[in-house]
Tab-separated table of C-alpha atoms and ligand atoms in Angstrom:
chain	number	residue	atom	x	y	z
A	264	MET	CA	-27.107	-55.340	2.096
A	265	PRO	CA	-24.508	-53.680	2.213
A	266	PRO	CA	-23.942	-50.325	1.111
A	267	ALA	CA	-22.885	-49.350	-2.412
A	268	TYR	CA	-20.663	-45.729	-3.297
A	269	GLU	CA	-18.489	-44.396	-6.216
A	270	LEU	CA	-15.169	-44.583	-5.012
A	271	LEU	CA	-13.581	-47.087	-2.777
A	272	LEU	CA	-10.196	-46.567	-0.954
A	273	ARG	CA	-9.417	-49.758	-0.218
A	274	GLN	CA	-5.861	-50.221	3.404
A	275	GLY	CA	-3.996	-46.883	1.846
A	276	ARG	CA	-2.390	-45.058	4.615
A	277	LEU	CA	-3.345	-41.188	5.435
A	278	LEU	CA	-1.776	-38.553	6.876
A	279	HIS	CA	-2.974	-36.162	9.156
A	280	SER	CA	-2.125	-32.974	9.817
A	281	THR	CA	-0.732	-32.993	12.905
A	282	GLY	CA	1.854	-36.026	11.426
A	283	THR	CA	0.316	-38.774	12.699
A	284	ILE	CA	-0.909	-41.728	9.873
A	285	GLU	CA	-3.639	-44.595	10.056
A	286	THR	CA	-4.163	-47.363	7.822
A	287	VAL	CA	-8.120	-47.299	6.009
A	288	ASP	CA	-10.452	-47.919	3.630
A	289	ILE	CA	-12.308	-44.100	2.780
A	290	ALA	CA	-15.680	-43.704	0.083
A	291	ILE	CA	-16.538	-41.382	-1.541
A	292	ALA	CA	-20.007	-40.527	-2.851
A	293	ALA	CA	-22.229	-37.316	-4.251
A	294	GLY	CA	-18.118	-35.871	-5.125
A	295	ARG	CA	-17.630	-35.696	-0.874
A	296	ILE	CA	-15.855	-37.822	1.293
A	297	ALA	CA	-18.872	-40.268	3.049
A	298	ALA	CA	-16.611	-42.435	5.566
A	299	ILE	CA	-13.773	-43.351	6.830
A	300	ALA	CA	-12.808	-46.527	8.623
A	301	PRO	CA	-9.927	-49.181	9.712
A	302	HIS	CA	-12.684	-51.410	7.271
A	303	LEU	CA	-15.604	-50.215	6.058
A	304	GLU	CA	-18.239	-53.036	4.886
A	305	ALA	CA	-19.028	-51.372	1.116
A	306	GLU	CA	-19.480	-51.715	-2.817
A	307	ALA	CA	-18.556	-49.399	-5.404
A	308	GLN	CA	-18.125	-48.776	-9.064
A	309	LEU	CA	-15.015	-48.732	-8.975
A	310	GLU	CA	-12.231	-49.887	-5.659
A	311	LEU	CA	-7.971	-49.242	-5.564
A	312	ASP	CA	-6.649	-51.095	-3.851
A	313	LEU	CA	-3.620	-48.668	-2.364
A	314	ASN	CA	-1.954	-50.947	-0.570
A	315	GLY	CA	-0.659	-49.094	2.863
A	316	LYS	CA	0.373	-45.799	0.116
A	317	LEU	CA	0.648	-42.871	0.741
A	318	ILE	CA	-2.580	-40.634	1.634
A	319	SER	CA	-3.117	-37.014	1.872
A	320	PRO	CA	-4.356	-34.126	0.720
A	321	PRO	CA	-3.351	-32.040	-1.983
A	322	PHE	CA	-0.359	-29.975	-2.398
A	323	VAL	CA	-1.181	-26.705	-2.451
A	324	GLU	CA	0.955	-24.118	-5.109
A	325	SER	CA	0.682	-21.337	-3.684
A	326	HIS	CA	2.595	-18.982	-5.930
A	327	VAL	CA	3.058	-19.168	-9.365
A	328	HIS	CA	3.089	-17.655	-13.342
A	329	LEU	CA	0.591	-19.202	-14.823
A	330	ASP	CA	0.214	-16.457	-17.759
A	331	SER	CA	3.605	-16.470	-18.777
A	332	ALA	CA	4.782	-20.143	-18.395
A	333	LEU	CA	5.749	-21.863	-21.013
A	334	THR	CA	6.844	-19.228	-22.676
A	335	VAL	CA	10.734	-19.717	-22.378
A	336	GLY	CA	13.069	-18.935	-25.569
A	337	GLN	CA	10.480	-15.984	-26.287
A	338	PRO	CA	10.880	-13.881	-27.867
A	339	ARG	CA	14.955	-14.758	-25.777
A	340	TRP	CA	16.657	-16.281	-22.668
A	341	ASN	CA	17.495	-15.004	-19.531
A	342	GLU	CA	20.921	-14.525	-19.479
A	343	SER	CA	21.892	-12.973	-17.465
A	344	GLY	CA	19.574	-14.594	-15.110
A	345	THR	CA	18.133	-12.088	-13.349
A	346	LEU	CA	15.018	-10.909	-11.487
A	347	PHE	CA	15.525	-7.412	-14.284
A	348	GLU	CA	16.159	-8.710	-17.624
A	349	GLY	CA	13.511	-11.053	-16.365
A	350	ILE	CA	10.761	-8.626	-16.422
A	351	GLU	CA	12.928	-6.423	-20.141
A	352	ILE	CA	11.436	-9.639	-21.682
A	353	TRP	CA	8.114	-10.601	-19.905
A	354	ARG	CA	7.683	-6.779	-21.310
A	355	GLU	CA	8.999	-8.023	-24.992
A	356	ARG	CA	5.985	-11.146	-24.281
A	357	LYS	CA	3.523	-9.520	-23.732
A	358	GLN	CA	3.284	-7.198	-26.902
A	359	ASP	CA	1.167	-10.911	-28.941
A	360	LEU	CA	-0.556	-12.425	-25.687
A	361	SER	CA	-3.686	-12.976	-26.852
A	362	LEU	CA	-6.682	-15.300	-25.143
A	363	GLU	CA	-5.975	-18.003	-27.157
A	364	ASP	CA	-2.267	-17.644	-25.955
A	365	VAL	CA	-2.404	-17.413	-22.575
A	366	LYS	CA	-5.347	-20.759	-22.133
A	367	THR	CA	-4.049	-23.410	-23.235
A	368	ARG	CA	-0.971	-22.456	-21.842
A	369	ALA	CA	-2.498	-21.803	-18.317
A	370	ILE	CA	-4.686	-25.209	-18.779
A	371	GLU	CA	-1.456	-27.219	-20.072
A	372	THR	CA	0.214	-25.983	-16.929
A	373	LEU	CA	-2.840	-27.442	-14.644
A	374	LYS	CA	-2.609	-30.066	-16.255
A	375	GLN	CA	0.807	-30.969	-15.248
A	376	GLN	CA	0.621	-29.923	-11.607
A	377	ALA	CA	-2.613	-31.488	-11.196
A	378	MET	CA	-1.126	-34.913	-12.956
A	379	GLN	CA	1.916	-33.974	-10.397
A	380	GLY	CA	-1.371	-33.905	-7.082
A	381	VAL	CA	-1.709	-29.979	-7.600
A	382	LEU	CA	-5.419	-29.258	-7.090
A	383	TYR	CA	-5.561	-25.556	-5.488
A	384	VAL	CA	-3.376	-23.526	-7.296
A	385	ARG	CA	-2.920	-19.360	-6.531
A	386	SER	CA	-1.416	-17.741	-9.776
A	387	HIS	CA	-0.814	-14.289	-10.159
A	388	ALA	CA	-2.292	-12.093	-13.956
A	389	ASP	CA	0.089	-9.263	-14.767
A	390	VAL	CA	-3.075	-6.438	-14.730
A	391	SER	CA	0.410	-3.484	-15.974
A	392	GLU	CA	-1.213	-4.719	-19.795
A	393	ALA	CA	-3.464	-2.200	-21.526
A	394	ASN	CA	-5.895	-5.309	-22.254
A	395	LEU	CA	-6.136	-6.670	-19.477
A	396	VAL	CA	-5.598	-9.673	-21.697
A	397	ALA	CA	-3.807	-12.031	-19.306
A	398	LEU	CA	-6.446	-11.566	-16.542
A	399	GLN	CA	-9.311	-12.243	-18.753
A	400	ALA	CA	-7.836	-14.833	-19.997
A	401	LEU	CA	-6.494	-16.240	-16.597
A	402	LEU	CA	-10.882	-15.610	-15.198
A	403	GLU	CA	-11.712	-17.975	-18.166
A	404	VAL	CA	-10.155	-20.517	-17.388
A	405	ARG	CA	-10.906	-20.401	-13.715
A	406	GLU	CA	-14.283	-20.685	-15.017
A	407	ALA	CA	-12.750	-24.193	-16.956
A	408	VAL	CA	-11.380	-25.839	-15.522
A	409	LYS	CA	-13.584	-25.480	-11.597
A	410	ASP	CA	-14.606	-29.122	-12.059
A	411	TRP	CA	-11.202	-30.882	-11.378
A	412	THR	CA	-9.042	-27.964	-9.979
A	413	THR	CA	-10.170	-24.974	-7.901
A	414	LEU	CA	-7.657	-21.001	-9.487
A	415	GLN	CA	-7.492	-18.230	-7.556
A	416	VAL	CA	-6.553	-15.593	-10.035
A	417	VAL	CA	-4.657	-12.666	-8.230
A	418	ALA	CA	-4.475	-9.004	-9.826
A	419	PHE	CA	-0.648	-8.588	-10.285
A	420	PRO	CA	0.745	-5.466	-11.243
A	421	GLN	CA	4.286	-6.259	-12.750
A	422	ASP	CA	5.676	-3.072	-13.992
A	423	GLY	CA	4.122	-1.573	-10.300
A	424	ILE	CA	1.060	0.193	-9.702
A	425	TYR	CA	2.009	4.065	-10.502
A	426	GLY	CA	4.983	3.360	-12.681
A	427	SER	CA	2.972	3.698	-15.520
A	428	PRO	CA	0.019	6.204	-15.417
A	429	GLN	CA	-2.723	3.738	-16.645
A	430	ASN	CA	-1.734	1.062	-14.213
A	431	GLU	CA	-3.206	2.408	-11.086
A	432	ARG	CA	-6.939	2.218	-13.104
A	433	LEU	CA	-6.253	-1.111	-14.700
A	434	MET	CA	-5.696	-2.298	-11.295
A	435	GLU	CA	-9.098	-1.541	-9.563
A	436	THR	CA	-11.313	-3.430	-13.491
A	437	ALA	CA	-9.410	-6.051	-12.486
A	438	LEU	CA	-11.361	-6.081	-9.591
A	439	GLN	CA	-14.081	-5.026	-10.734
A	440	MET	CA	-13.757	-7.717	-13.116
A	441	GLY	CA	-13.079	-10.579	-10.818
A	442	ALA	CA	-9.876	-11.057	-10.135
A	443	ASP	CA	-9.372	-12.757	-6.041
A	444	VAL	CA	-6.839	-11.116	-4.541
A	445	VAL	CA	-5.480	-7.255	-5.177
A	446	GLY	CA	-1.219	-7.839	-5.672
A	447	GLY	CA	2.335	-5.443	-5.801
A	448	ILE	CA	5.401	-4.905	-5.755
A	449	PRO	CA	6.454	-1.975	-4.082
A	450	HIS	CA	10.071	-3.196	-4.462
A	451	TYR	CA	9.563	-2.003	-7.951
A	452	GLU	CA	7.873	0.674	-8.334
A	453	LEU	CA	10.307	3.958	-9.546
A	454	THR	CA	10.556	5.142	-5.656
A	455	ARG	CA	10.490	4.269	-1.922
A	456	GLU	CA	7.938	6.504	-1.250
A	457	ASP	CA	5.433	5.231	-4.001
A	458	GLY	CA	6.118	1.749	-2.465
A	459	VAL	CA	4.799	2.498	0.006
A	460	LYS	CA	1.636	5.195	-1.919
A	461	SER	CA	1.218	1.532	-3.755
A	462	ILE	CA	1.195	-0.723	-0.073
A	463	HIS	CA	-1.289	1.763	1.403
A	464	ARG	CA	-3.432	1.553	-2.384
A	465	ILE	CA	-3.573	-2.267	-2.337
A	466	PHE	CA	-4.861	-1.882	1.810
A	467	GLU	CA	-7.736	0.129	0.527
A	468	LEU	CA	-8.569	-1.205	-3.248
A	469	ALA	CA	-8.779	-4.876	-0.823
A	470	GLN	CA	-10.972	-3.541	1.950
A	471	GLN	CA	-13.916	-1.985	-0.467
A	472	TYR	CA	-13.777	-5.313	-3.250
A	473	ASP	CA	-13.294	-6.639	0.024
A	474	ARG	CA	-10.452	-9.346	-1.249
A	475	LEU	CA	-7.789	-11.387	-0.261
A	476	ILE	CA	-3.417	-9.156	-0.597
A	477	ASP	CA	-1.087	-11.108	-1.357
A	478	ILE	CA	2.264	-8.391	-2.751
A	479	HIS	CA	5.023	-9.082	-4.504
A	480	CYS	CA	7.582	-7.440	-1.954
A	481	ASP	CA	10.937	-6.753	-1.157
A	482	GLU	CA	12.285	-9.628	-4.025
A	483	ILE	CA	15.428	-8.159	-4.346
A	484	ASP	CA	19.277	-8.772	-2.642
A	485	ASP	CA	18.797	-4.360	-1.094
A	486	ASP	CA	19.006	-4.805	2.928
A	487	ASN	CA	17.899	-1.209	2.608
A	488	SER	CA	14.391	-2.793	0.653
A	489	ARG	CA	12.112	-2.858	3.687
A	490	PHE	CA	8.301	-2.733	2.419
A	491	LEU	CA	7.661	-5.790	3.944
A	492	GLU	CA	7.081	-3.204	7.657
A	493	VAL	CA	4.990	-1.082	5.894
A	494	VAL	CA	3.132	-4.126	5.101
A	495	ALA	CA	2.645	-5.154	9.120
A	496	ALA	CA	2.158	-2.887	9.268
A	497	CYS	CA	-1.058	-2.234	7.698
A	498	ALA	CA	-1.935	-6.012	8.260
A	499	ILE	CA	-1.991	-4.793	11.850
A	500	ARG	CA	-3.963	-1.291	12.170
A	501	THR	CA	-6.463	-3.084	9.460
A	502	GLY	CA	-7.291	-6.200	11.068
A	503	MET	CA	-6.298	-7.847	7.859
A	504	GLY	CA	-3.584	-10.490	8.623
A	505	SER	CA	-4.774	-13.581	7.881
A	506	ARG	CA	-5.845	-12.171	4.830
A	507	VAL	CA	-2.711	-11.029	3.758
A	508	THR	CA	0.198	-12.674	1.955
A	509	ALA	CA	3.399	-11.525	1.524
A	510	SER	CA	5.402	-13.345	-0.941
A	511	HIS	CA	9.451	-13.919	-1.470
A	512	THR	CA	10.255	-11.281	1.040
A	513	THR	CA	13.892	-12.063	-0.093
A	514	ALA	CA	16.072	-8.785	1.016
A	515	PHE	CA	14.781	-10.908	4.701
A	516	GLY	CA	17.177	-13.076	4.420
A	517	SER	CA	19.789	-9.821	3.894
A	518	TYR	CA	18.513	-7.822	6.749
A	519	ASN	CA	21.028	-7.327	9.606
A	520	ASN	CA	20.171	-9.661	12.184
A	521	ALA	CA	18.924	-6.317	15.310
A	522	TYR	CA	16.075	-4.844	12.667
A	523	ALA	CA	15.264	-8.537	11.505
A	524	TYR	CA	14.176	-9.960	15.407
A	525	LYS	CA	12.858	-6.530	15.565
A	526	LEU	CA	10.791	-7.858	12.093
A	527	LEU	CA	10.629	-11.272	13.361
A	528	GLY	CA	8.116	-9.853	16.586
A	529	PHE	CA	6.362	-7.317	14.681
A	530	LEU	CA	4.782	-10.088	12.611
A	531	ARG	CA	3.295	-12.576	15.047
A	532	ARG	CA	1.349	-10.055	15.769
A	533	THR	CA	-0.372	-9.213	12.785
A	534	GLN	CA	-1.250	-13.779	12.012
A	535	MET	CA	-0.169	-12.811	8.268
A	536	ASN	CA	0.895	-15.508	5.553
A	537	PHE	CA	5.016	-15.758	3.884
A	538	ILE	CA	5.413	-17.380	0.490
A	539	ALA	CA	8.686	-18.582	-0.112
A	540	ASN	CA	9.724	-19.192	-4.519
A	541	PRO	CA	12.525	-21.771	-3.380
A	542	LEU	CA	13.644	-22.651	-6.264
A	543	ILE	CA	13.682	-18.694	-8.209
A	544	ASN	CA	14.521	-17.101	-5.257
A	545	ILE	CA	17.840	-20.185	-5.729
A	546	THR	CA	17.966	-19.093	-9.101
A	547	LEU	CA	17.558	-14.942	-9.327
A	548	GLN	CA	18.746	-13.674	-5.804
A	549	GLY	CA	22.332	-13.762	-5.430
A	550	ARG	CA	22.684	-12.392	-8.982
A	551	THR	CA	25.444	-9.312	-8.396
A	552	ASP	CA	27.237	-10.497	-5.626
A	553	THR	CA	30.518	-12.001	-6.226
A	554	TYR	CA	31.440	-14.259	-3.185
A	555	PRO	CA	30.572	-15.710	-0.215
A	556	LYS	CA	27.332	-15.372	-2.554
A	557	ARG	CA	24.615	-15.285	-1.087
A	558	ARG	CA	20.689	-17.873	-0.572
A	559	GLY	CA	18.380	-14.696	-1.550
A	560	LEU	CA	15.514	-16.340	0.467
A	561	THR	CA	13.566	-15.059	3.228
A	562	ARG	CA	14.076	-16.649	6.791
A	563	VAL	CA	11.953	-19.291	6.418
A	564	LYS	CA	13.152	-21.576	9.389
A	565	GLU	CA	12.969	-19.072	11.720
A	566	LEU	CA	9.295	-17.563	10.113
A	567	TRP	CA	7.647	-21.516	11.170
A	568	GLN	CA	9.578	-21.826	14.487
A	569	GLN	CA	7.779	-19.249	16.113
A	570	GLY	CA	3.545	-20.439	13.949
A	571	THR	CA	3.637	-17.863	11.330
A	572	ASN	CA	2.138	-19.624	8.277
A	573	VAL	CA	4.829	-20.423	5.981
A	574	SER	CA	3.395	-21.312	2.616
A	575	LEU	CA	5.802	-22.273	-1.214
A	576	GLY	CA	5.199	-21.629	-4.668
A	577	HIS	CA	6.371	-22.927	-7.652
A	578	ASP	CA	6.468	-19.180	-8.565
A	579	CYS	CA	7.548	-19.880	-12.932
A	580	VAL	CA	7.190	-22.666	-14.595
A	581	GLN	CA	9.395	-21.993	-17.907
A	582	ASP	CA	9.261	-19.227	-18.722
A	583	CYS	CA	12.006	-15.501	-18.580
A	584	TRP	CA	13.242	-15.981	-15.182
A	585	TYR	CA	13.079	-20.085	-15.184
A	586	SER	CA	14.094	-22.453	-18.117
A	587	LEU	CA	12.902	-25.058	-16.052
A	588	GLY	CA	10.525	-27.112	-14.019
A	589	THR	CA	7.629	-29.743	-14.227
A	590	GLY	CA	5.651	-27.590	-11.682
A	591	ASN	CA	5.705	-30.272	-9.575
A	592	MET	CA	5.475	-29.295	-5.473
A	593	LEU	CA	8.017	-31.891	-4.459
A	594	ASP	CA	10.246	-30.309	-6.084
A	595	VAL	CA	10.161	-27.777	-4.964
A	596	ALA	CA	9.742	-28.397	-0.527
A	597	PHE	CA	13.324	-30.237	-1.831
A	598	MET	CA	14.825	-27.209	-2.398
A	599	LEU	CA	13.552	-25.532	0.971
A	600	VAL	CA	14.886	-28.531	2.315
A	601	HIS	CA	18.976	-27.387	1.099
A	602	VAL	CA	18.298	-23.593	0.953
A	603	ALA	CA	16.965	-23.497	4.127
A	604	GLN	CA	18.585	-26.556	6.106
A	605	MET	CA	15.599	-27.548	7.392
A	606	THR	CA	16.655	-31.272	7.332
A	607	GLY	CA	16.379	-32.113	10.564
A	608	ARG	CA	13.688	-34.711	10.858
A	609	ALA	CA	10.813	-32.048	11.980
A	610	GLU	CA	12.294	-29.358	10.391
A	611	ILE	CA	11.334	-31.317	6.816
A	612	ASP	CA	8.080	-33.269	7.792
A	613	ALA	CA	7.885	-28.926	8.472
A	614	CYS	CA	9.005	-28.751	3.973
A	615	TYR	CA	5.773	-30.791	3.344
A	616	ASP	CA	3.655	-28.579	5.608
A	617	MET	CA	4.334	-25.842	3.441
A	618	ILE	CA	3.021	-27.839	-0.051
A	619	THR	CA	0.072	-28.430	2.069
A	620	TRP	CA	-2.028	-27.412	4.862
A	621	HIS	CA	0.301	-23.950	4.795
A	622	GLY	CA	-0.926	-22.974	1.253
A	623	ALA	CA	-4.017	-24.019	2.676
A	624	LYS	CA	-4.457	-21.973	4.689
A	625	THR	CA	-2.598	-19.248	2.733
A	626	LEU	CA	-5.229	-19.207	0.407
A	627	ASN	CA	-7.710	-19.115	3.024
A	628	LEU	CA	-9.631	-23.452	1.964
A	629	SER	CA	-10.052	-23.903	5.398
A	630	GLU	CA	-13.155	-25.241	5.222
A	631	GLN	CA	-13.797	-26.932	1.956
A	632	TYR	CA	-9.444	-28.614	1.944
A	633	GLY	CA	-9.332	-31.656	4.683
A	634	ILE	CA	-10.089	-35.109	4.516
A	635	GLU	CA	-12.212	-34.890	6.907
A	636	VAL	CA	-16.502	-36.913	6.400
A	637	GLY	CA	-18.399	-34.607	4.509
A	638	LYS	CA	-15.752	-32.271	2.425
A	639	PRO	CA	-15.198	-32.125	-1.090
A	640	ALA	CA	-13.557	-35.375	-1.259
A	641	ASN	CA	-9.944	-34.370	-2.890
A	642	LEU	CA	-7.026	-35.673	-1.722
A	643	ILE	CA	-3.379	-37.964	-3.186
A	644	VAL	CA	-2.401	-41.172	-3.212
A	645	LEU	CA	1.539	-41.435	-2.390
A	646	ASP	CA	4.081	-44.080	-3.273
A	647	ALA	CA	6.012	-43.054	0.031
A	648	SER	CA	5.254	-44.302	3.726
A	649	ASP	CA	5.232	-40.690	4.763
A	650	ARG	CA	6.099	-37.104	4.453
A	651	TYR	CA	9.822	-36.962	3.846
A	652	ASP	CA	9.756	-40.322	1.886
A	653	ALA	CA	7.792	-38.198	-0.359
A	654	ILE	CA	10.519	-35.271	-0.757
A	655	ARG	CA	13.485	-37.287	-0.269
A	656	ARG	CA	12.098	-39.028	-3.581
A	657	ARG	CA	10.154	-36.869	-4.938
A	658	ALA	CA	7.945	-39.660	-5.143
A	659	THR	CA	5.381	-40.590	-7.652
A	660	VAL	CA	1.362	-38.972	-7.302
A	661	ARG	CA	0.405	-42.611	-8.004
A	662	TYR	CA	-3.769	-41.168	-7.884
A	663	VAL	CA	-5.225	-37.810	-8.260
A	664	ILE	CA	-8.563	-37.811	-7.005
A	665	SER	CA	-10.732	-34.616	-7.738
A	666	ARG	CA	-14.196	-33.617	-7.161
A	667	GLY	CA	-14.842	-37.231	-6.077
A	668	LYS	CA	-13.508	-38.849	-8.818
A	669	LEU	CA	-10.213	-39.810	-10.485
A	670	LEU	CA	-8.128	-37.358	-12.409
A	671	ALA	CA	-5.235	-39.620	-13.104
A	672	SER	CA	-2.851	-41.687	-12.423
A	673	THR	CA	1.227	-42.342	-12.861
A	674	GLU	CA	2.550	-45.115	-13.234
A	675	THR	CA	5.681	-45.399	-10.274
A	676	PRO	CA	8.724	-46.895	-12.823
A	677	THR	CA	10.163	-49.709	-11.239
A	678	LEU	CA	13.417	-50.625	-12.411
A	679	ASP	CA	14.814	-54.441	-14.933
A	680	TRP	CA	18.312	-54.591	-13.267
A	681	LYS	CA	19.926	-56.891	-17.083
A	682	LEU	CA	23.060	-58.401	-14.428
A	683	GLY	CA	21.711	-60.789	-12.369
A	684	LYS	CA	22.625	-61.462	-8.993
A	685	ILE	CA	25.280	-59.439	-7.953
B	843	FE2	FE1	5.947	-14.811	-8.319
């Protein structure tokens, strides 16, 4: 009798982290990958013939704000398109937050993401609001969705740790309540000194509560915004390196080259992670420029070339900072190819890695992520031949397998040409 599995994937093309692809059968039992081989003599409760479609580990959304997702136009549209008008609008909208409001929108967004292959998500929760409603809601969502997706929650002080007298206390309360990651926004603190002080406080809290760090850092075109060097220095001195992430760092795109190259050398020593959010960076930054107009993206290509870990986020899904988007990480990678001018073949492939393996590294998922025998059976099947093809066509995610079960399937649109032969 051949072994009976719960799920059997037949003849898919398995993408490895090295970029090689091999045609295999994959058997799944008890939520884990039980066997991988060119051909398995086996039976299963459900068998899917993949017919050469690409099997990949799930997409990783490294940076999103689920608490503000799906609120576009509430209470008003962001007409200037700037980060700072967005913060003003959010300050008004968050007066009306309720647990139910945040949870409903967050779960809706997580479903949209999951059906498009995203099964690991790091979301920021605004903790500069007196009742910590957004944080409490996202912690409850983390629990509610854990059977089909993995959510990390960042305690994010949107208005600055020192922007209001109670904010520092709220940050610490958020960690005591169970936030996974300590956040920050040094460039939005009232003074340069407050910004530096906030970074030291973030590292103290992360060490005290044994948490990861993910700081919104230098999200501005100001070439004098240089908090990244402070984060790097703290990462080197504490040895926290790989547990530290700098998000956005858009000012890095405006630094003079002499300073930027010195900084790249320091960053190589830190083992820190970077997150770029190309959809948002290209729309929010450069708003005060006339022409030439800056792209407002951090130096993704140079960081990648020197081996620094870079992953990507959608950042906003239909909110006061970005009215568009569906949570599709292939859209994010596609935009990065353009904005960072990463059009070389290896560069396009690297953009795919930034929404998969590199994201897993940023989120510190190493032991559970990847398609290997014994690991949790989380994987996606794309209607694509390889990484380049997946990004080029923003390919349909045909099947999403989560915890060993078929979570979602989507039909690929097909063309029904009506004019006959040309
Ligand atoms: Fe953000």
